PDB file of C-alpha atoms in Angstrom:
ATOM      1  CA  MET E 152      29.904   1.688 -23.998  1.00 54.00           C
ATOM      2  CA  PRO E 153      32.852   2.160 -21.767  1.00 60.00           C
ATOM      3  CA  ARG E 154      32.690   0.123 -18.559  1.00 59.00           C
ATOM      4  CA  ASP E 155      32.415   3.149 -16.353  1.00 58.00           C
ATOM      5  CA  GLU E 156      29.297   4.160 -18.215  1.00 61.00           C
ATOM      6  CA  GLN E 157      27.598   0.949 -18.021  1.00 61.00           C
ATOM      7  CA  PRO E 158      24.846   0.446 -15.434  1.00 59.00           C
ATOM      8  CA  LEU E 159      25.963  -1.455 -12.558  1.00 56.00           C
ATOM      9  CA  ALA E 160      23.980  -4.574 -11.658  1.00 58.00           C
ATOM     10  CA  SER E 161      22.810  -3.257  -8.456  1.00 53.00           C
ATOM     11  CA  ASP E 162      21.435  -0.067 -10.164  1.00 53.00           C
ATOM     12  CA  VAL E 163      19.533  -2.289 -12.403  1.00 59.00           C
ATOM     13  CA  ARG E 164      18.223  -4.538  -9.819  1.00 80.00           C
ATOM     14  CA  LEU E 165      17.163  -1.783  -7.482  1.00 84.00           C
ATOM     15  CA  VAL E 166      14.056  -0.939  -9.399  1.00 84.00           C
ATOM     16  CA  HIS E 167      13.168  -4.834  -9.517  1.00 87.00           C
ATOM     17  CA  LEU E 168      13.821  -5.138  -5.895  1.00 89.00           C
ATOM     18  CA  LEU E 169      11.665  -2.015  -5.045  1.00 90.00           C
ATOM     19  CA  HIS E 170       8.955  -3.351  -7.449  1.00 90.00           C
ATOM     20  CA  ALA E 171       9.052  -6.724  -5.926  1.00 90.00           C
ATOM     21  CA  ALA E 172       8.728  -5.402  -2.333  1.00 93.00           C
ATOM     22  CA  HIS E 173       5.911  -2.865  -3.276  1.00 94.00           C
ATOM     23  CA  THR E 174       4.093  -5.979  -5.140  1.00 94.00           C
ATOM     24  CA  ARG E 175       4.426  -8.284  -2.084  1.00 95.00           C
ATOM     25  CA  LEU E 176       3.467  -5.475   0.603  1.00 95.00           C
ATOM     26  CA  THR E 177       0.442  -4.408  -1.779  1.00 95.00           C
ATOM     27  CA  ARG E 178      -0.732  -8.270  -1.653  1.00 96.00           C
ATOM     28  CA  VAL E 179      -0.070  -8.540   2.106  1.00 96.00           C
ATOM     29  CA  SER E 180      -1.993  -5.036   2.726  1.00 96.00           C
ATOM     30  CA  ALA E 181      -4.881  -5.870   0.404  1.00 96.00           C
ATOM     31  CA  ALA E 182      -5.381  -9.158   2.110  1.00 97.00           C
ATOM     32  CA  ALA E 183      -5.468  -7.746   5.544  1.00 97.00           C
ATOM     33  CA  LEU E 184      -7.902  -4.784   4.334  1.00 97.00           C
ATOM     34  CA  ALA E 185     -10.292  -6.882   2.327  1.00 96.00           C
ATOM     35  CA  PRO E 186     -12.194  -8.053   5.474  1.00 96.00           C
ATOM     36  CA  HIS E 187     -12.863  -4.585   6.034  1.00 96.00           C
ATOM     37  CA  GLY E 188     -14.281  -3.735   2.820  1.00 95.00           C
ATOM     38  CA  VAL E 189     -11.810  -1.354   1.878  1.00 96.00           C
ATOM     39  CA  ASP E 190      -8.540  -1.274  -0.177  1.00 95.00           C
ATOM     40  CA  GLY E 191      -5.437   1.150   0.225  1.00 94.00           C
ATOM     41  CA  HIS E 192      -6.812   3.821  -1.766  1.00 94.00           C
ATOM     42  CA  ASP E 193      -9.812   3.906   0.372  1.00 96.00           C
ATOM     43  CA  LEU E 194      -7.944   3.816   3.563  1.00 96.00           C
ATOM     44  CA  ALA E 195      -5.855   6.781   2.486  1.00 95.00           C
ATOM     45  CA  VAL E 196      -9.048   8.736   2.042  1.00 95.00           C
ATOM     46  CA  LEU E 197     -10.300   7.562   5.264  1.00 96.00           C
ATOM     47  CA  ALA E 198      -7.188   8.615   7.089  1.00 95.00           C
ATOM     48  CA  ALA E 199      -7.112  12.031   5.452  1.00 93.00           C
ATOM     49  CA  LEU E 200     -10.624  12.851   6.356  1.00 94.00           C
ATOM     50  CA  ALA E 201     -10.022  11.786  10.020  1.00 93.00           C
ATOM     51  CA  ASP E 202      -7.261  14.550  10.282  1.00 79.00           C
ATOM     52  CA  GLY E 203      -9.615  17.182  11.722  1.00 77.00           C
ATOM     53  CA  ALA E 204     -12.545  19.350  10.406  1.00 81.00           C
ATOM     54  CA  PRO E 205     -14.536  18.215   7.319  1.00 84.00           C
ATOM     55  CA  LEU E 206     -12.577  18.812   3.810  1.00 87.00           C
ATOM     56  CA  SER E 207     -13.930  19.753   0.500  1.00 88.00           C
ATOM     57  CA  GLN E 208     -13.696  17.025  -2.214  1.00 89.00           C
ATOM     58  CA  ALA E 209     -10.961  19.303  -3.893  1.00 90.00           C
ATOM     59  CA  GLN E 210      -8.936  19.767  -0.685  1.00 89.00           C
ATOM     60  CA  THR E 211      -9.027  15.942   0.069  1.00 91.00           C
ATOM     61  CA  ALA E 212      -7.975  15.381  -3.523  1.00 93.00           C
ATOM     62  CA  ARG E 213      -4.955  17.713  -3.198  1.00 91.00           C
ATOM     63  CA  ARG E 214      -3.998  16.324   0.107  1.00 90.00           C
ATOM     64  CA  LEU E 215      -3.729  12.918  -1.524  1.00 91.00           C
ATOM     65  CA  GLY E 216      -2.465  13.964  -4.844  1.00 91.00           C
ATOM     66  CA  LEU E 217      -5.390  12.567  -6.750  1.00 92.00           C
ATOM     67  CA  ASP E 218      -7.195  14.186  -9.579  1.00 92.00           C
ATOM     68  CA  ARG E 219     -10.870  15.133  -9.035  1.00 89.00           C
ATOM     69  CA  THR E 220     -12.352  12.394 -11.055  1.00 93.00           C
ATOM     70  CA  THR E 221     -10.564   9.566  -9.000  1.00 94.00           C
ATOM     71  CA  MET E 222     -11.474  11.360  -5.741  1.00 94.00           C
ATOM     72  CA  ALA E 223     -15.123  11.436  -6.823  1.00 93.00           C
ATOM     73  CA  ALA E 224     -15.009   7.749  -7.785  1.00 95.00           C
ATOM     74  CA  LEU E 225     -13.622   6.749  -4.385  1.00 96.00           C
ATOM     75  CA  LEU E 226     -15.922   8.941  -2.482  1.00 95.00           C
ATOM     76  CA  ASP E 227     -18.908   7.594  -4.509  1.00 96.00           C
ATOM     77  CA  GLY E 228     -17.770   4.075  -3.089  1.00 96.00           C
ATOM     78  CA  LEU E 229     -17.231   5.089   0.249  1.00 97.00           C
ATOM     79  CA  GLU E 230     -20.461   6.844   0.409  1.00 96.00           C
ATOM     80  CA  ASP E 231     -22.276   3.750  -1.003  1.00 96.00           C
ATOM     81  CA  HIS E 232     -21.036   1.832   1.879  1.00 96.00           C
ATOM     82  CA  GLY E 233     -21.949   4.389   4.359  1.00 96.00           C
ATOM     83  CA  LEU E 234     -18.641   5.306   5.249  1.00 97.00           C
ATOM     84  CA  VAL E 235     -18.524   8.949   4.380  1.00 95.00           C
ATOM     85  CA  ARG E 236     -21.053  11.563   3.909  1.00 93.00           C
ATOM     86  CA  ARG E 237     -20.721  14.608   1.492  1.00 90.00           C
ATOM     87  CA  ARG E 238     -22.785  17.815   2.170  1.00 89.00           C
ATOM     88  CA  ARG E 239     -22.909  21.157   0.737  1.00 85.00           C
ATOM     89  CA  CYS E 240     -20.808  23.898   2.229  1.00 74.00           C
ATOM     90  CA  THR E 241     -22.769  26.499   3.717  1.00 79.00           C
ATOM     91  CA  GLU E 242     -20.543  29.182   2.710  1.00 78.00           C
ATOM     92  CA  ASP E 243     -19.773  28.031  -0.655  1.00 77.00           C
ATOM     93  CA  ARG E 244     -22.716  26.077  -2.145  1.00 74.00           C
ATOM     94  CA  ARG E 245     -20.183  24.921  -4.883  1.00 76.00           C
ATOM     95  CA  ARG E 246     -18.121  23.181  -2.670  1.00 80.00           C
ATOM     96  CA  ASN E 247     -19.120  19.604  -1.304  1.00 84.00           C
ATOM     97  CA  LEU E 248     -17.569  18.768   2.263  1.00 90.00           C
ATOM     98  CA  VAL E 249     -16.494  15.348   3.129  1.00 92.00           C
ATOM     99  CA  GLU E 250     -16.450  13.770   6.445  1.00 92.00           C
ATOM    100  CA  LEU E 251     -16.492  10.380   8.121  1.00 94.00           C
ATOM    101  CA  THR E 252     -19.639   8.788   9.191  1.00 94.00           C
ATOM    102  CA  PRO E 253     -19.512   6.964  12.862  1.00 95.00           C
ATOM    103  CA  ASP E 254     -19.473   3.570  10.619  1.00 97.00           C
ATOM    104  CA  GLY E 255     -16.500   5.249   8.612  1.00 96.00           C
ATOM    105  CA  GLN E 256     -14.513   6.006  11.940  1.00 96.00           C
ATOM    106  CA  GLU E 257     -14.941   2.618  13.121  1.00 97.00           C
ATOM    107  CA  CYS E 258     -13.835   1.113   9.585  1.00 97.00           C
ATOM    108  CA  LEU E 259     -10.730   3.349   9.638  1.00 97.00           C
ATOM    109  CA  ARG E 260     -10.028   2.307  13.148  1.00 97.00           C
ATOM    110  CA  ARG E 261     -10.148  -1.486  12.514  1.00 97.00           C
ATOM    111  CA  ALA E 262      -8.574  -1.046   9.130  1.00 97.00           C
ATOM    112  CA  GLU E 263      -5.605   0.948  10.225  1.00 97.00           C
ATOM    113  CA  ARG E 264      -5.023  -1.722  12.912  1.00 97.00           C
ATOM    114  CA  ALA E 265      -5.061  -4.529  10.216  1.00 97.00           C
ATOM    115  CA  HIS E 266      -2.827  -2.421   8.049  1.00 97.00           C
ATOM    116  CA  ARG E 267      -0.344  -1.865  10.796  1.00 96.00           C
ATOM    117  CA  ALA E 268      -0.315  -5.557  11.446  1.00 96.00           C
ATOM    118  CA  ALA E 269       0.203  -6.360   7.708  1.00 96.00           C
ATOM    119  CA  GLU E 270       3.212  -3.984   7.416  1.00 95.00           C
ATOM    120  CA  ARG E 271       4.826  -5.727  10.536  1.00 95.00           C
ATOM    121  CA  ARG E 272       4.288  -9.054   8.783  1.00 95.00           C
ATOM    122  CA  PHE E 273       6.088  -7.576   5.635  1.00 96.00           C
ATOM    123  CA  LEU E 274       8.863  -6.358   7.715  1.00 96.00           C
ATOM    124  CA  ALA E 275       9.447  -9.490   9.999  1.00 96.00           C
ATOM    125  CA  PRO E 276      12.190 -10.885   8.052  1.00 96.00           C
ATOM    126  CA  LEU E 277      14.226  -7.857   9.422  1.00 96.00           C
ATOM    127  CA  ASP E 278      15.228  -6.801  12.812  1.00 96.00           C
ATOM    128  CA  GLU E 279      13.876  -3.834  14.286  1.00 95.00           C
ATOM    129  CA  GLU E 280      16.800  -1.748  13.708  1.00 96.00           C
ATOM    130  CA  THR E 281      17.050  -2.741  10.189  1.00 96.00           C
ATOM    131  CA  ALA E 282      13.030  -2.256   9.482  1.00 95.00           C
ATOM    132  CA  THR E 283      13.260   1.135  11.201  1.00 95.00           C
ATOM    133  CA  THR E 284      16.584   2.193   9.006  1.00 96.00           C
ATOM    134  CA  LEU E 285      14.531   1.020   5.773  1.00 95.00           C
ATOM    135  CA  VAL E 286      11.533   3.052   6.689  1.00 93.00           C
ATOM    136  CA  ARG E 287      13.693   6.038   7.451  1.00 94.00           C
ATOM    137  CA  ALA E 288      15.538   5.530   4.068  1.00 93.00           C
ATOM    138  CA  LEU E 289      12.509   5.315   2.221  1.00 91.00           C
ATOM    139  CA  ARG E 290      11.042   8.503   3.710  1.00 91.00           C
ATOM    140  CA  ALA E 291      14.380  10.169   2.697  1.00 91.00           C
ATOM    141  CA  LEU E 292      14.103   8.854  -0.947  1.00 88.00           C
ATOM    142  CA  THR E 293      10.369   9.752  -1.350  1.00 84.00           C
ATOM    143  CA  ALA E 294      10.696  13.152  -0.038  1.00 83.00           C
ATOM    144  CA  THR E 295       9.997  15.974  -2.363  1.00 70.00           C
ATOM    145  CA  ASP E 296      11.817  19.325  -1.980  1.00 60.00           C
ATOM    146  CA  GLY E 297      12.769  18.371   1.288  1.00 51.00           C
ATOM    147  CA  ALA E 298       9.438  17.769   2.361  1.00 53.00           C
ATOM    148  CA  PRO E 299       8.304  14.337   3.341  1.00 50.00           C
ATOM    149  CA  VAL E 300       5.538  12.911   1.118  1.00 51.00           C
ATOM    150  CA  SER E 301       1.907  13.527   2.620  1.00 52.00           C
ATOM    151  CA  ALA E 302       1.068   9.710   2.968  1.00 49.00           C
ATOM    152  CA  PRO E 303       2.121   8.537   6.343  1.00 47.00           C
ATOM    153  CA  VAL E 304       4.320   5.652   6.739  1.00 42.00           C
ATOM    154  CA  THR E 305       3.760   3.509   9.758  1.00 44.00           C
ATOM    155  CA  GLU E 306       6.892   1.944  11.282  1.00 39.00           C
TER     156      GLU E 306
END
């Protein structure tokens, strides 16, 4: 293979660096969320439901980029813990609307605070300007069709 066609060492390492960073952030986040009885997927669902009026299960799944089966399983667990409530839509009885319970709102508040603290701990080795630049760069890299990804990124 000609030298100009060989992958650069930095190209090969980038995937490993991103994977290692993701793994570390996932561990830090999981440890921070565990005392609140949720994981990152649960937190994403709670946050999506907190954005306004109740959503249907299908709308929530689309918003998070999840398939219906995964969404149903996540909601089952959250409902079992009293964090969300499902009810039939009065306009369309085929649809289930999902909303946070008061316990779900409180869990979301505490879990988001813990998650933000975990992200700050993860970014602590970087100065503020570098951390902000990293987050901005990751947003640009994960944008699709020029639109930011739907999952919020906390700075």
